[in-house]
PDB file of C-alpha atoms in Angstrom:
ATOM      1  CA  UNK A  26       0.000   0.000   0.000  1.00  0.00           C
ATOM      2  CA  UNK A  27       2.366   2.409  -0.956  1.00  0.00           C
ATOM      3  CA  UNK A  28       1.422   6.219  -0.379  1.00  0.00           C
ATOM      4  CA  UNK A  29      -0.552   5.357   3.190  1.00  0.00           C
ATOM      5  CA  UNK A  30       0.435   6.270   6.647  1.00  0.00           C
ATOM      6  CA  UNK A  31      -1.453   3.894   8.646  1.00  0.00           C
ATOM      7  CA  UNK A  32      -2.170   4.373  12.680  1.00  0.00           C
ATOM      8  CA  UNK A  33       0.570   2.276  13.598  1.00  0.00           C
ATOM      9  CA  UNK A  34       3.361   3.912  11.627  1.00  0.00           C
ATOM     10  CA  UNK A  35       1.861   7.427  12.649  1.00  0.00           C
ATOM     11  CA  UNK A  36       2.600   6.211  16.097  1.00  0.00           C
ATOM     12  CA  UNK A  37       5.573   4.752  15.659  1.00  0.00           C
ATOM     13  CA  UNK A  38       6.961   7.461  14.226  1.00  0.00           C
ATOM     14  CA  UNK A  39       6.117   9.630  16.644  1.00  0.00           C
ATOM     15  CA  UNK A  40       7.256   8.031  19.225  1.00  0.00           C
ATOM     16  CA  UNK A  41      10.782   7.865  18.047  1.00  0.00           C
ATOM     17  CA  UNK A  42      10.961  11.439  17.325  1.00  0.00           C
ATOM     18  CA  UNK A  43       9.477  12.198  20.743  1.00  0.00           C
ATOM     19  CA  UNK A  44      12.510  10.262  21.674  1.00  0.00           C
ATOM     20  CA  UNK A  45      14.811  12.101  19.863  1.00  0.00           C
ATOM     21  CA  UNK A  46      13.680  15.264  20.906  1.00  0.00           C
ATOM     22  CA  UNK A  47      14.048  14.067  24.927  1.00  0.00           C
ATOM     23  CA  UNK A  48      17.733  13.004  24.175  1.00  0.00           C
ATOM     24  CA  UNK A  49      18.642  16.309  22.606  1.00  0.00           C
ATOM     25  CA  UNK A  50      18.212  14.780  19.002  1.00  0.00           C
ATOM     26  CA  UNK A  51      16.467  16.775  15.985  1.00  0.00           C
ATOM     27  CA  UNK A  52      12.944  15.276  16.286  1.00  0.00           C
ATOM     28  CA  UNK A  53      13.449  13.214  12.894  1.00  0.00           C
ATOM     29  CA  UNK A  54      12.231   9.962  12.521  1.00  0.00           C
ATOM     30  CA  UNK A  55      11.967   7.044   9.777  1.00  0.00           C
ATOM     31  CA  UNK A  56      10.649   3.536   9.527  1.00  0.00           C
ATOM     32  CA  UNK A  57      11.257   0.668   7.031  1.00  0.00           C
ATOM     33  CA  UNK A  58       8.378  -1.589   6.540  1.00  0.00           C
ATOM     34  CA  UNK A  59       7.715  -4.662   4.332  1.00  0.00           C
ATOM     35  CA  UNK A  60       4.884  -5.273   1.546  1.00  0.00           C
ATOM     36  CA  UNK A  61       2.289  -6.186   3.880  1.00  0.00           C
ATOM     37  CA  UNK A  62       2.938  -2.868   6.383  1.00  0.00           C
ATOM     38  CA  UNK A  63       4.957  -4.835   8.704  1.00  0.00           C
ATOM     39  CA  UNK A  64       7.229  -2.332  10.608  1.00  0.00           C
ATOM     40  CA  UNK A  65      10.832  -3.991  10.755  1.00  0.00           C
ATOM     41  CA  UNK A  66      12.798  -1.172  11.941  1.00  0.00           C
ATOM     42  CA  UNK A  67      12.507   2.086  13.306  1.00  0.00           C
ATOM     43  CA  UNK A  68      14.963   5.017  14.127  1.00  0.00           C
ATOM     44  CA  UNK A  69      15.708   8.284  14.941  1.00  0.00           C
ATOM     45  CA  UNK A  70      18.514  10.878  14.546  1.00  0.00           C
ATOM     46  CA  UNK A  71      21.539  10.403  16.644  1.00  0.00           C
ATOM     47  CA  UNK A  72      23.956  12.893  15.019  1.00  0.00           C
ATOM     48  CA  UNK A  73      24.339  14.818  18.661  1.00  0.00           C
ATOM     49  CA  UNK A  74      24.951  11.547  20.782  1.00  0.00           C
ATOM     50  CA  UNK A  75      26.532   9.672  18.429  1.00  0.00           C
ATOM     51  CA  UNK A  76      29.024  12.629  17.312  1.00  0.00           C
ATOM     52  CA  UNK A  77      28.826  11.604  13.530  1.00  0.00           C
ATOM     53  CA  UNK A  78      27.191  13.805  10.780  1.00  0.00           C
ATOM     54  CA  UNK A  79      25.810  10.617   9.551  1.00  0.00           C
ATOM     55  CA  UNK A  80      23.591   9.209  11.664  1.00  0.00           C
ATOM     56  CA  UNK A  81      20.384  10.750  10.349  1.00  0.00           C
ATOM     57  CA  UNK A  82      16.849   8.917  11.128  1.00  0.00           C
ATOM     58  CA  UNK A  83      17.078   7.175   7.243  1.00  0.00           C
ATOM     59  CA  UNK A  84      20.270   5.819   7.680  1.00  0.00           C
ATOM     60  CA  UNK A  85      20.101   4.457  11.180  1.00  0.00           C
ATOM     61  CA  UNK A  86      17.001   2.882   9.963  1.00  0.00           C
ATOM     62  CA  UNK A  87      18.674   1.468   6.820  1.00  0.00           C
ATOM     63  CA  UNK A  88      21.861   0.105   9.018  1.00  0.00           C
ATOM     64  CA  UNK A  89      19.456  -1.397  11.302  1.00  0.00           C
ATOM     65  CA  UNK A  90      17.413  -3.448   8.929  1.00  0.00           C
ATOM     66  CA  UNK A  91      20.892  -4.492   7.619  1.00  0.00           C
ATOM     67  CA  UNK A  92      21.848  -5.637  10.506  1.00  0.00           C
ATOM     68  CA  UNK A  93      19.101  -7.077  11.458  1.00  0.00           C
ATOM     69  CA  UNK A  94      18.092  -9.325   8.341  1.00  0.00           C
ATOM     70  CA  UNK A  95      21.574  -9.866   7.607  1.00  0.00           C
ATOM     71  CA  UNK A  96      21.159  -8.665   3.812  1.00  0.00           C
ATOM     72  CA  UNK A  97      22.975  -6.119   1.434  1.00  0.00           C
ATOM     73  CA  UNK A  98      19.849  -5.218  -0.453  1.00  0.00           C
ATOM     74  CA  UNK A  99      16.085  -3.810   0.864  1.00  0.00           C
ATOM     75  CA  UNK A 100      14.565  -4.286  -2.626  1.00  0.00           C
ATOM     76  CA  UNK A 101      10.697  -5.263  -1.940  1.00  0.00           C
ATOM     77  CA  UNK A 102      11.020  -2.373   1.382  1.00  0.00           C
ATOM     78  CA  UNK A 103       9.792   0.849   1.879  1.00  0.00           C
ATOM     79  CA  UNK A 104      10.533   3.732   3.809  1.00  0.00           C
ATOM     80  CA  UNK A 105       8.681   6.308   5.756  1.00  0.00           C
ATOM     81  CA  UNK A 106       9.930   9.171   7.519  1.00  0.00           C
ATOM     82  CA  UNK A 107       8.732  12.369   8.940  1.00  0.00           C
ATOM     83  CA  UNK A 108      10.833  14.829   6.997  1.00  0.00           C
ATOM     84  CA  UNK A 109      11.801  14.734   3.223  1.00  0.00           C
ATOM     85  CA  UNK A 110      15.710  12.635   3.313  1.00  0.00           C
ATOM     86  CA  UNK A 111      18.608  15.590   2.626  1.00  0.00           C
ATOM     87  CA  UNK A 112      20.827  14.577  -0.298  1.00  0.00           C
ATOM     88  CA  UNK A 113      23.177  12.594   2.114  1.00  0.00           C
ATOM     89  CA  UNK A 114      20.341  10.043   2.677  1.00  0.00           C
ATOM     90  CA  UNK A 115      19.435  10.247  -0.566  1.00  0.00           C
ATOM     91  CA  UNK A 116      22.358   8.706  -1.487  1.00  0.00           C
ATOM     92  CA  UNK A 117      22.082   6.198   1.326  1.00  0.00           C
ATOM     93  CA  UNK A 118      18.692   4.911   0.259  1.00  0.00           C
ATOM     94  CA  UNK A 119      19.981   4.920  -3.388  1.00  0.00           C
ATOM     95  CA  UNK A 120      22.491   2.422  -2.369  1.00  0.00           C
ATOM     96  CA  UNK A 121      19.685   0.182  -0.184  1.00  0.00           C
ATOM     97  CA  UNK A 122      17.859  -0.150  -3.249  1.00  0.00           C
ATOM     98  CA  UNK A 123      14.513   0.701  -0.936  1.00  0.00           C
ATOM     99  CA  UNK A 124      11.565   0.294  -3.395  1.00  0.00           C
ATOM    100  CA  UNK A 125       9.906   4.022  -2.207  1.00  0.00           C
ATOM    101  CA  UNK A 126      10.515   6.463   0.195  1.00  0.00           C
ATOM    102  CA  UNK A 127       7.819   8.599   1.380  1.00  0.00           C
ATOM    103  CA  UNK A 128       8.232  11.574   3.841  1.00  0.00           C
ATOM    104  CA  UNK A 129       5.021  13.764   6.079  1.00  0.00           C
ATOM    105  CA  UNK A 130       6.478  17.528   6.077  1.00  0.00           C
ATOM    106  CA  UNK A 131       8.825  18.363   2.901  1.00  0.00           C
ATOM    107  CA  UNK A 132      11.931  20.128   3.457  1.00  0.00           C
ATOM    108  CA  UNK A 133      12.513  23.991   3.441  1.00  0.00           C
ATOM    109  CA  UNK A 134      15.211  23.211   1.077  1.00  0.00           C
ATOM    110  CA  UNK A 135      13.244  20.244  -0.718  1.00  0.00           C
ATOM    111  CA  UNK A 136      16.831  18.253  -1.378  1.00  0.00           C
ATOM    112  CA  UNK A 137      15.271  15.343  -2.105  1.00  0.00           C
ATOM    113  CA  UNK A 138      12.973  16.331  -4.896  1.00  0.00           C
ATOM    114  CA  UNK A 139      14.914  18.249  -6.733  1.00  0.00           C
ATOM    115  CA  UNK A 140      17.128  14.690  -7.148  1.00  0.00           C
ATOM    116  CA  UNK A 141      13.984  12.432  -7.634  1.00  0.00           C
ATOM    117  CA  UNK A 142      13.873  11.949 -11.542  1.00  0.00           C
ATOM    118  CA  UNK A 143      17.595  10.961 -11.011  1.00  0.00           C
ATOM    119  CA  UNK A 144      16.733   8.160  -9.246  1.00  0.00           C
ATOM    120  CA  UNK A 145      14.577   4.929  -9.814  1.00  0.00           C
ATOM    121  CA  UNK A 146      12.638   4.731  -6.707  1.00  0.00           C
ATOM    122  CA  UNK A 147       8.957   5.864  -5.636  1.00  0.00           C
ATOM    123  CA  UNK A 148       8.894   8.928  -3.748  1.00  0.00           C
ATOM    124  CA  UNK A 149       6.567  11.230  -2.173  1.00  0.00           C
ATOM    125  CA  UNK A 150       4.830  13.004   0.823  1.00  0.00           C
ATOM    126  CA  UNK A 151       1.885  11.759   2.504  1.00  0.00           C
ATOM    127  CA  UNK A 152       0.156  12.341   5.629  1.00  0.00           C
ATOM    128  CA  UNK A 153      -3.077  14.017   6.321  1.00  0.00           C
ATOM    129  CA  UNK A 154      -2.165  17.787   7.188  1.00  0.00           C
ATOM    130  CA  UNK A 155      -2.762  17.079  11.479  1.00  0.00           C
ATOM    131  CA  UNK A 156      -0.040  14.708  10.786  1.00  0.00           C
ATOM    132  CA  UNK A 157       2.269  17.645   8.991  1.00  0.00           C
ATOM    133  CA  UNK A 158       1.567  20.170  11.660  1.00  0.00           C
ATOM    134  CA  UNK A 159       2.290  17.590  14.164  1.00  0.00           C
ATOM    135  CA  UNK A 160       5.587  16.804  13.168  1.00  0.00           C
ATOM    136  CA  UNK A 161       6.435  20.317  11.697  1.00  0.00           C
ATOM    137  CA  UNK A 162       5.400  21.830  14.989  1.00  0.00           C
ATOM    138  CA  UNK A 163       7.806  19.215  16.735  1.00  0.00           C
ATOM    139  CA  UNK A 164      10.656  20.661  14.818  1.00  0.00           C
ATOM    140  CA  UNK A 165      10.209  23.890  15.232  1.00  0.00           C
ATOM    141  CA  UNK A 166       9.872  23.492  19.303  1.00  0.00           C
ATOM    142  CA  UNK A 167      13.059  21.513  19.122  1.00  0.00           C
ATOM    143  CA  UNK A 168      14.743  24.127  16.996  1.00  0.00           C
ATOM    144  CA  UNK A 169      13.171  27.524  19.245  1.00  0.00           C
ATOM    145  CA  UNK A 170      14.238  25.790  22.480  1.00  0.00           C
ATOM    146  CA  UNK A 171      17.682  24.889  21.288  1.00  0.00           C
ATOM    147  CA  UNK A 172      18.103  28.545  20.262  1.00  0.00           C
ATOM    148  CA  UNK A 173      16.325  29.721  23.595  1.00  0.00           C
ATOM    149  CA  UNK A 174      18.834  27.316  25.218  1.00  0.00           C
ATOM    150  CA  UNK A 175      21.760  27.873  23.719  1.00  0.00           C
ATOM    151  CA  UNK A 176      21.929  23.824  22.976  1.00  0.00           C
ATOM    152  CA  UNK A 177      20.176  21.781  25.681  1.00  0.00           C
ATOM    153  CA  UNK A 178      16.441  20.961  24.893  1.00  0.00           C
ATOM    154  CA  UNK A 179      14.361  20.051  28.055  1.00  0.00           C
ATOM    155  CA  UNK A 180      12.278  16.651  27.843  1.00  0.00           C
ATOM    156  CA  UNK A 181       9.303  17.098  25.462  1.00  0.00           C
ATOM    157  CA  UNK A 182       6.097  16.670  27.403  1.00  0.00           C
ATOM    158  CA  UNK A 183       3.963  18.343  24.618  1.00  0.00           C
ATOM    159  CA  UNK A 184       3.546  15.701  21.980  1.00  0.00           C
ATOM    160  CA  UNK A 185       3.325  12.839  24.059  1.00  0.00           C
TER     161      UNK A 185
END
């Protein structure tokens, strides 16, 4: 069912972006499901805690199905996270072979589209807009309160 965000993923991915946002993380999350909706993996950025530029939500979520189904290709899997991938994940999920990659709020920058016809994969946003504002709104805390801050971000008790 490719282009539907059902309950489960909703939740799921707000529940690892809620994480990242109470362990100082940018509030970015992604999940890689099969062809029947079956969430495999799910991850979140650890760029901060991890101290590596490359541990967005996509790739963590790529490694980990790697990892986990001990496999070098996720033909037949698809991808859902809450922001449009940047070009570095772009490449990442290139590489996967992921069947499609959908995303709920679109970048300010829109990286990712402006590559799509480059690449042979399904892409493209979904959500219903409560879902967008949700997640935009999440990002926008995160970002305000880090600026407000000066770099710590307080546990997130509003979108629990």
């Amino acid at each position: 069912m490719i282009g539907f965000l059902t309950k489960n993923h909703y939740a799921r991915l707000l529940e690892l972006a809620n994480t990242a946002f109470n362990n100082n993380e940018v509030p970015i999350s992604a999940i890689i499901i099969d062809s029947t909706g079956t969430i495999l993996v799910g991850a979140y950025n650890t760029v901060s805690s991890s101290n590596s530029v490359h541990n967005h939500a996509e790739i963590n979520a790529i490694n980990k199905l790697f990892y986990k189904l001990k496999i070098n290709s996720l033909k037949n899997y698809r991808m859902i996270s809450t922001l449009e991938p940047c070009l570095m994940c772009l490449g990442a999920i290139f590489h996967s072979q992921l069947d499609s990659v959908e995303y709920i709020c679109k970048s300010n920058d829109g990286s990712f589209s402006k590559f799509e016809n480059l690449y042979p994969i399904m892409y493209q946003q979904i959500g219903n807009n409560k879902q967008k504002i949700i997640f935009k709104e999440l990002l926008e805390n995160f970002f305000k309160i880090l600026r407000d801050n000066k770099n710590e971000v307080k546990k997130n008790e509003f979108f629990v």
